[in-house]
N, CA, C and O atoms as CSV, one atom per row, in Angstrom:
chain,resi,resn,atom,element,x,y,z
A,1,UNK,N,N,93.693,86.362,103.531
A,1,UNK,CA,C,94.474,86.355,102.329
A,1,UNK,C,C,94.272,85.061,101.536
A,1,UNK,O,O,94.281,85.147,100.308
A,2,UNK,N,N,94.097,83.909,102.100
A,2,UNK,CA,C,93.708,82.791,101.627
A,2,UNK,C,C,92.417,83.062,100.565
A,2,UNK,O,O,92.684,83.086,99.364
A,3,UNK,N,N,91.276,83.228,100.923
A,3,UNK,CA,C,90.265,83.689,100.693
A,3,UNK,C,C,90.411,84.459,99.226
A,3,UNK,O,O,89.755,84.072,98.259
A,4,UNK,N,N,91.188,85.409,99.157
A,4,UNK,CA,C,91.265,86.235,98.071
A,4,UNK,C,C,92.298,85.686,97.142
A,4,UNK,O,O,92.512,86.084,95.997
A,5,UNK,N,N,92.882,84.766,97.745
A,5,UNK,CA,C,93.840,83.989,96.719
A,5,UNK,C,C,92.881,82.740,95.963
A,5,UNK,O,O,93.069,82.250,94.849
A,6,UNK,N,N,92.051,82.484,96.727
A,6,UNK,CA,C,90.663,81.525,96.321
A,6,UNK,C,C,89.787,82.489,95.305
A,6,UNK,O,O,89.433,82.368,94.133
A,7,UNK,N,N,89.669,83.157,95.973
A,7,UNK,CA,C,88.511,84.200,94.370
A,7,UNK,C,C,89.440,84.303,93.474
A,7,UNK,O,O,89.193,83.762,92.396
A,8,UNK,N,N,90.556,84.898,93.605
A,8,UNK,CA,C,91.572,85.263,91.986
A,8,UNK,C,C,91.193,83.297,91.234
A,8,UNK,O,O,90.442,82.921,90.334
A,9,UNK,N,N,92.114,82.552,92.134
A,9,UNK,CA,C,92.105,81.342,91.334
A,9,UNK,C,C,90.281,80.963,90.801
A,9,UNK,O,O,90.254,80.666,89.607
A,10,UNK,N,N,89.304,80.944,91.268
A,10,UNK,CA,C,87.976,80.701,90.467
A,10,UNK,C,C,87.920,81.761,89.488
A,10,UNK,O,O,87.212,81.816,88.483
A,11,UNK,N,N,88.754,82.587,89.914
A,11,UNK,CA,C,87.772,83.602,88.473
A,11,UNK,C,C,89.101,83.896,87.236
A,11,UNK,O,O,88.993,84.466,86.150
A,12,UNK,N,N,90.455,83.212,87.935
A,12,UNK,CA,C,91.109,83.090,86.687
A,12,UNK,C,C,92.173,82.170,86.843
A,12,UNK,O,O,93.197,82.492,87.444
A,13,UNK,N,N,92.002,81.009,86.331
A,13,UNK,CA,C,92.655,80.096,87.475
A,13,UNK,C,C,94.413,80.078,86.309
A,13,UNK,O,O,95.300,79.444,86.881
A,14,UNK,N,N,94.694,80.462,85.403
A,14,UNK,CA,C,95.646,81.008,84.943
A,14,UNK,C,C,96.424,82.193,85.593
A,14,UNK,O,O,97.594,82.071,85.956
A,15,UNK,N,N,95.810,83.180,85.702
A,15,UNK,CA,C,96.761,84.278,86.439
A,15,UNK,C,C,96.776,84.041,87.855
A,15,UNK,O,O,97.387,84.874,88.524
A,16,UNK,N,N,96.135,82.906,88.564
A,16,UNK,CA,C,96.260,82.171,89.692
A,16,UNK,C,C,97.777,81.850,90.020
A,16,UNK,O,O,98.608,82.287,90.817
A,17,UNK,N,N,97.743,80.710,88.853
A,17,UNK,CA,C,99.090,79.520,88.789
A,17,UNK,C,C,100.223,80.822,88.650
A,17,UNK,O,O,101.125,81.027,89.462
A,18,UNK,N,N,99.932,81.690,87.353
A,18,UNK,CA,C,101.240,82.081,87.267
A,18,UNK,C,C,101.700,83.072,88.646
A,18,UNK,O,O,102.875,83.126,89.009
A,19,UNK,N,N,100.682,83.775,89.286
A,19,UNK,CA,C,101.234,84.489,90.506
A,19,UNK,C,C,101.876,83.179,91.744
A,19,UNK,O,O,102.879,83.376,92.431
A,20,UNK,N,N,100.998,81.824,91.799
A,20,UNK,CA,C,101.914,81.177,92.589
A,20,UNK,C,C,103.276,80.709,92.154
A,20,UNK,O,O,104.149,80.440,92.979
A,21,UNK,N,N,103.486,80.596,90.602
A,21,UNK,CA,C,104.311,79.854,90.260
A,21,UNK,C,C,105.418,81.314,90.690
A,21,UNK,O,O,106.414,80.900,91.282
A,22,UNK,N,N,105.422,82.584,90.542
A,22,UNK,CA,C,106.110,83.477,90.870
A,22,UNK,C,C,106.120,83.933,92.381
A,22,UNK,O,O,106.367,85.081,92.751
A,23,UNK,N,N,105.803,82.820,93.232
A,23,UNK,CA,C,105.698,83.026,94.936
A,23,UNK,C,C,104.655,84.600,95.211
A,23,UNK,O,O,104.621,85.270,96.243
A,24,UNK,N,N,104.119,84.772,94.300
A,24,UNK,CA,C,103.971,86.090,95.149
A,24,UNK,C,C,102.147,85.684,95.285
A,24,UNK,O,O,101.264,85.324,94.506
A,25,UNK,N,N,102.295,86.085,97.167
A,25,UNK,CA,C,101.081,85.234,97.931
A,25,UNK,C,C,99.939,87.265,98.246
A,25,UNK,O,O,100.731,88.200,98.368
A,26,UNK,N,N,99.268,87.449,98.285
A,26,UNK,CA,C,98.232,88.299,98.785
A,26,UNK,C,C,98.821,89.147,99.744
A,26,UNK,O,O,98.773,90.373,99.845
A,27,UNK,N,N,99.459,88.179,100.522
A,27,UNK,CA,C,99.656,88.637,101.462
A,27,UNK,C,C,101.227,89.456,101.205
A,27,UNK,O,O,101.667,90.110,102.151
A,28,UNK,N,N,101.792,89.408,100.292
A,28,UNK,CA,C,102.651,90.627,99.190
A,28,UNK,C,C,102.204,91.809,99.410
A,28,UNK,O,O,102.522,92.880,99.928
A,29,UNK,N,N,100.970,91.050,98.599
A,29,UNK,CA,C,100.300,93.258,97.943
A,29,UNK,C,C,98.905,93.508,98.506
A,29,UNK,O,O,98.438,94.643,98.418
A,30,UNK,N,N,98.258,92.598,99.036
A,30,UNK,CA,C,96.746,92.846,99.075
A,30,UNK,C,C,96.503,93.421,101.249
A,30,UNK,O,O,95.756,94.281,101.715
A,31,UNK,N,N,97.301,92.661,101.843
A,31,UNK,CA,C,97.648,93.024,103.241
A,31,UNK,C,C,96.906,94.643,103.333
A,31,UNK,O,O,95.704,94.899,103.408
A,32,UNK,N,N,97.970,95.518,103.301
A,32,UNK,CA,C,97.796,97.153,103.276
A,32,UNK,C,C,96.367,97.185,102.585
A,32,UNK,O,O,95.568,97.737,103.343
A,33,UNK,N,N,95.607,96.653,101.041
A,33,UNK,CA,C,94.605,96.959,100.725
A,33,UNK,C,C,93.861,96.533,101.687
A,33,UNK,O,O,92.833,97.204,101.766
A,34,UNK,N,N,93.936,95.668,102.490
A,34,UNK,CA,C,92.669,95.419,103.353
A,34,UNK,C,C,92.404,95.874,104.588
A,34,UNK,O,O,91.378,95.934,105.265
A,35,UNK,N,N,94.070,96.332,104.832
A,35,UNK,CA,C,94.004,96.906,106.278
A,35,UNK,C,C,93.694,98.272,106.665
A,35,UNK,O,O,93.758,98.787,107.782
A,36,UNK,N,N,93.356,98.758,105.574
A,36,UNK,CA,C,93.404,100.111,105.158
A,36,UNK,C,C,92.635,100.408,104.391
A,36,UNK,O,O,92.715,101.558,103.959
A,37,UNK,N,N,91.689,99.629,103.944
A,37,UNK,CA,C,90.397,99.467,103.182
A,37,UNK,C,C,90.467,100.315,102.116
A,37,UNK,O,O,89.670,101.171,101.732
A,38,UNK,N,N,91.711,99.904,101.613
A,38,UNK,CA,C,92.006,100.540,99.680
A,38,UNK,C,C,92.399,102.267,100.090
A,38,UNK,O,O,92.496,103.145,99.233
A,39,UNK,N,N,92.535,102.426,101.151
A,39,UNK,CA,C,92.639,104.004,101.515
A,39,UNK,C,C,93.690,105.004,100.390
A,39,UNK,O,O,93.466,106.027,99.743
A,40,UNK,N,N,94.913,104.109,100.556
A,40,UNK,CA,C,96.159,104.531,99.525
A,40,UNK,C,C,96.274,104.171,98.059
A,40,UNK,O,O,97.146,104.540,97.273
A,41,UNK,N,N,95.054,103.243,97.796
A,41,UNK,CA,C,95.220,103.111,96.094
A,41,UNK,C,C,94.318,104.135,95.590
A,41,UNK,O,O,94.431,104.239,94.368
A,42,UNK,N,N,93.544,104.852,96.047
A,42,UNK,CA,C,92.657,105.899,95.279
A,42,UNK,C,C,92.338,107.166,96.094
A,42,UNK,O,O,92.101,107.376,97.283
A,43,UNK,N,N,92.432,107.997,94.885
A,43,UNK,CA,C,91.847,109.496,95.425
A,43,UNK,C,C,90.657,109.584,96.645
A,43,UNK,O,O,89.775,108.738,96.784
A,44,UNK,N,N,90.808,110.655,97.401
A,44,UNK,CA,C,90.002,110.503,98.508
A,44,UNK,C,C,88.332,110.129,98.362
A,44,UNK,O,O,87.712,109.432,99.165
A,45,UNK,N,N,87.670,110.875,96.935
A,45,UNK,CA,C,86.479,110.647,96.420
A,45,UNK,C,C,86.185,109.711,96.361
A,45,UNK,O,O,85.070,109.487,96.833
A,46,UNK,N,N,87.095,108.326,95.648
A,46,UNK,CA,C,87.500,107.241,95.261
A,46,UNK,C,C,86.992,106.467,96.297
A,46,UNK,O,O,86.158,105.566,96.213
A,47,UNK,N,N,87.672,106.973,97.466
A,47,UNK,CA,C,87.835,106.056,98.594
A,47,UNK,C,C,86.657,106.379,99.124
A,47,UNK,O,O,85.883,105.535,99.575
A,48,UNK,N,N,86.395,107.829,99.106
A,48,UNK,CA,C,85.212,107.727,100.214
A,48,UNK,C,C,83.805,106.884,99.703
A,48,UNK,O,O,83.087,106.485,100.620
A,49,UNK,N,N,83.363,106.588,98.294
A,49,UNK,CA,C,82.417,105.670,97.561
A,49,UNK,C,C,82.452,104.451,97.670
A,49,UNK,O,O,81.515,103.663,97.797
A,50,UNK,N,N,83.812,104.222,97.611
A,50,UNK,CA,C,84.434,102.410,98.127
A,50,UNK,C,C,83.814,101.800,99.964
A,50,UNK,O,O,83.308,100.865,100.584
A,51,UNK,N,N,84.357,103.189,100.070
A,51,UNK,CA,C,84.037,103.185,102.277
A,51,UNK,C,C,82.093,103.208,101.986
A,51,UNK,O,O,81.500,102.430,102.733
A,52,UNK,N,N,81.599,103.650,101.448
A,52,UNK,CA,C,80.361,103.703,101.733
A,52,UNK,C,C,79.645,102.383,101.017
A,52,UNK,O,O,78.610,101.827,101.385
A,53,UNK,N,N,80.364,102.096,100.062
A,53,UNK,CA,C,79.911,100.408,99.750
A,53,UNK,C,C,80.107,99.762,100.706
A,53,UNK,O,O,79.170,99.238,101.307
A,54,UNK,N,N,81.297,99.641,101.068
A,54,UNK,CA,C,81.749,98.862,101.650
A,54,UNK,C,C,80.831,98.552,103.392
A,54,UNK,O,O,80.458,97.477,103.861
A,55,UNK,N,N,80.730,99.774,103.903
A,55,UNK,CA,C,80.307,99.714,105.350
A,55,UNK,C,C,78.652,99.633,104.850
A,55,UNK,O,O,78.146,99.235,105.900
A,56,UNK,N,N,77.687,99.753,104.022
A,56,UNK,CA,C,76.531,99.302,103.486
A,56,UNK,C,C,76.532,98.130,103.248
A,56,UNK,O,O,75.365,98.044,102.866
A,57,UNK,N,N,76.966,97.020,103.159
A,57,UNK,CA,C,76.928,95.630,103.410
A,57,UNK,C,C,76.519,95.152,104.720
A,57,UNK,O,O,76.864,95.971,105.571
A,58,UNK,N,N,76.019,94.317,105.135
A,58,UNK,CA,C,75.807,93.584,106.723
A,58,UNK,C,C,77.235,93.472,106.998
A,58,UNK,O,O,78.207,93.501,106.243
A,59,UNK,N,N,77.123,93.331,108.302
A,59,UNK,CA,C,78.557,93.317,109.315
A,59,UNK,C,C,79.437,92.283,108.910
A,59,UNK,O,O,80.615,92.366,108.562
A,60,UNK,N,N,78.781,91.412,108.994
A,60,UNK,CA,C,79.232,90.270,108.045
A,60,UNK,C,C,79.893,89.569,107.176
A,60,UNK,O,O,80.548,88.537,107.321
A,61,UNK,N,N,79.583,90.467,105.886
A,61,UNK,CA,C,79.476,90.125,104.969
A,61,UNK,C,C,80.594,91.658,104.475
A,61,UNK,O,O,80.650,91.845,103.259
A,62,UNK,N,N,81.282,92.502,105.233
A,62,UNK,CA,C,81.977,93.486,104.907
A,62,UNK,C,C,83.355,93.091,104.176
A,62,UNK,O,O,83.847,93.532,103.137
A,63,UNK,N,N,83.780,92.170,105.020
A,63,UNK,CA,C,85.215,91.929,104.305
A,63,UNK,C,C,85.290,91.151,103.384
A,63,UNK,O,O,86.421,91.056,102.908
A,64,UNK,N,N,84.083,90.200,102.679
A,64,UNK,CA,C,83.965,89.643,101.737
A,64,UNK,C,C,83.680,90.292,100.677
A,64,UNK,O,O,84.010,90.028,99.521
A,65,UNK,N,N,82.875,91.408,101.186
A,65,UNK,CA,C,82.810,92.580,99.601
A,65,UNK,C,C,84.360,92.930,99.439
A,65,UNK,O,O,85.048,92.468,98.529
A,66,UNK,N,N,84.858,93.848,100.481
A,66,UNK,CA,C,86.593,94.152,100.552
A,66,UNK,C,C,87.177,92.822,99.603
A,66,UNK,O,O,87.428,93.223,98.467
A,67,UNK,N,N,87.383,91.733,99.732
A,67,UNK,CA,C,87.919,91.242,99.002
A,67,UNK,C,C,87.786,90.646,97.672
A,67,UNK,O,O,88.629,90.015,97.033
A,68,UNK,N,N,86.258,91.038,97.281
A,68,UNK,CA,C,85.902,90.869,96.282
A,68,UNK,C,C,86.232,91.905,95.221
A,68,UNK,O,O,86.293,91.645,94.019
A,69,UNK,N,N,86.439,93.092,95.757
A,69,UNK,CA,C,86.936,94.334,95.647
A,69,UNK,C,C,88.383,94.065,95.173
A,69,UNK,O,O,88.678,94.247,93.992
A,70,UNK,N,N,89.161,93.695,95.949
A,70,UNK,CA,C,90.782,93.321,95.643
A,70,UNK,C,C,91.062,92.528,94.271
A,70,UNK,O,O,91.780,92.658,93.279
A,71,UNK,N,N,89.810,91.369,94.912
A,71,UNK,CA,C,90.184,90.132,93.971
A,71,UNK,C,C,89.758,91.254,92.316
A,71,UNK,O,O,90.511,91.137,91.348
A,72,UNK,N,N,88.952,91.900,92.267
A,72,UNK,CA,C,88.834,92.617,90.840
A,72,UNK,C,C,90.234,93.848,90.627
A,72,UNK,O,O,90.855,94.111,89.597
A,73,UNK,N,N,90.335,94.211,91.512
A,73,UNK,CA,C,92.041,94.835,91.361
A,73,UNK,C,C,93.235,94.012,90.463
A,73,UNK,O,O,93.852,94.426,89.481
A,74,UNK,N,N,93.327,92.777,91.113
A,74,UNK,CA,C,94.142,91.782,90.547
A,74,UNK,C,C,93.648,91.568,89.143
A,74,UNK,O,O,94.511,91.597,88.265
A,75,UNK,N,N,91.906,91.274,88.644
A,75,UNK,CA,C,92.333,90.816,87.748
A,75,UNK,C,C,91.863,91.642,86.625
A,75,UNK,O,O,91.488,91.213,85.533
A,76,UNK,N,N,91.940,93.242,87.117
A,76,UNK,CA,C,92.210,94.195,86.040
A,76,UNK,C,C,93.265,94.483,85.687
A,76,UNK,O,O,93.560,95.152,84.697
A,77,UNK,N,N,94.017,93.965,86.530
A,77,UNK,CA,C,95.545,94.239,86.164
A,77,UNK,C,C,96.632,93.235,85.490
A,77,UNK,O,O,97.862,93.264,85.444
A,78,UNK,N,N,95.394,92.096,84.856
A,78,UNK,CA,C,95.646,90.856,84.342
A,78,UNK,C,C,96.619,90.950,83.404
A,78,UNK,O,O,97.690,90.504,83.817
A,79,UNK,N,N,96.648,91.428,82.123
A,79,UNK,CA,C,97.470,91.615,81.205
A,79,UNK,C,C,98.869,91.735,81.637
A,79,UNK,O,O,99.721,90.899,81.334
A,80,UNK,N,N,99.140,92.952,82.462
A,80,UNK,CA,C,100.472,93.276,82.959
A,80,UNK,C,C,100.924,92.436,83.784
A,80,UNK,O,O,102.074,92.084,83.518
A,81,UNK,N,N,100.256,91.747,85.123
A,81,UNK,CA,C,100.277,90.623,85.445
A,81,UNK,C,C,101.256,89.516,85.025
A,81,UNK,O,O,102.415,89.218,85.313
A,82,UNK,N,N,100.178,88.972,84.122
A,82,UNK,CA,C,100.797,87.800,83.132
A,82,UNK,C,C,102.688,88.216,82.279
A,82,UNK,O,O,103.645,87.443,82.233
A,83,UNK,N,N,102.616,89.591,81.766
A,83,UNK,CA,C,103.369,89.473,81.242
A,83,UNK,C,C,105.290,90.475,82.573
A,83,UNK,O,O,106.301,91.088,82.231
A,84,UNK,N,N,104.855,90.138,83.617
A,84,UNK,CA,C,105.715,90.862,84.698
A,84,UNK,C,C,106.115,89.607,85.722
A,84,UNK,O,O,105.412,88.687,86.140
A,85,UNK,N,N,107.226,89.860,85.912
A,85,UNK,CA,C,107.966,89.712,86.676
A,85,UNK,C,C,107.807,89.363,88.203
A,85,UNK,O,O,106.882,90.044,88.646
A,86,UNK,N,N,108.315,88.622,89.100
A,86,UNK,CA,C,108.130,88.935,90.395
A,86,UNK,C,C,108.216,90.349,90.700
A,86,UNK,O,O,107.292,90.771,91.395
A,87,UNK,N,N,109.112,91.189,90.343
A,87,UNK,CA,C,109.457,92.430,91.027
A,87,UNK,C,C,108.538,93.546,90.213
A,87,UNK,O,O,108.323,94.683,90.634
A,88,UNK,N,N,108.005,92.964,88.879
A,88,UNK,CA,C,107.233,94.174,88.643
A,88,UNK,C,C,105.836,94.110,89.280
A,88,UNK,O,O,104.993,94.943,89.613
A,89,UNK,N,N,105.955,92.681,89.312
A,89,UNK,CA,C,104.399,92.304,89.624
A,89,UNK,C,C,103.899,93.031,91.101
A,89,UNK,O,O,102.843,93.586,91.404
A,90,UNK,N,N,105.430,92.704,92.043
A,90,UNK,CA,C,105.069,93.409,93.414
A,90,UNK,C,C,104.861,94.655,93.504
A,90,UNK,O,O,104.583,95.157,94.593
């Protein structure tokens, strides 16, 4: 979770501050996405294209795509983001 709180902040170090300045840590909302490898945010099609990226990477190098994956979740969802709440944000 660290990690993906490190990619959001390089790639937007504004919607960084404001999610810390609103306590809310990865480990909020991103936990279930990783443990579950995005299973419940998208249609099964969805998921099954994500699962085949995803396990096509070296062994390695799997959960760094996964969270590169997240970290672009977060900051498509930038706008609403910025303008929400702790509780909407969660």
């Amino acid at each position: 979770m660290d990690t993906l709180q490190g990619l959001v902040g390089v790639a937007d170090p504004e919607l960084s501050l404001h999610l810390e300045t609103q306590g809310l840590k990865p480990i909020l909302y991103a936990m279930r996405w990783v443990t579950l490898m995005l299973s419940q945010e998208f249609a099964l099609p969805d998921v099954l294209r994500l699962w085949d990226s995803i396990l096509a990477q070296e062994e390695a190098r799997r959960l760094e795509f996964l969270l590169h994956l997240c970290c672009g979740m977060v900051l498509r969802l930038r706008v609403e983001l910025l303008a929400g709440d702790f509780a909407d944000n969660l």
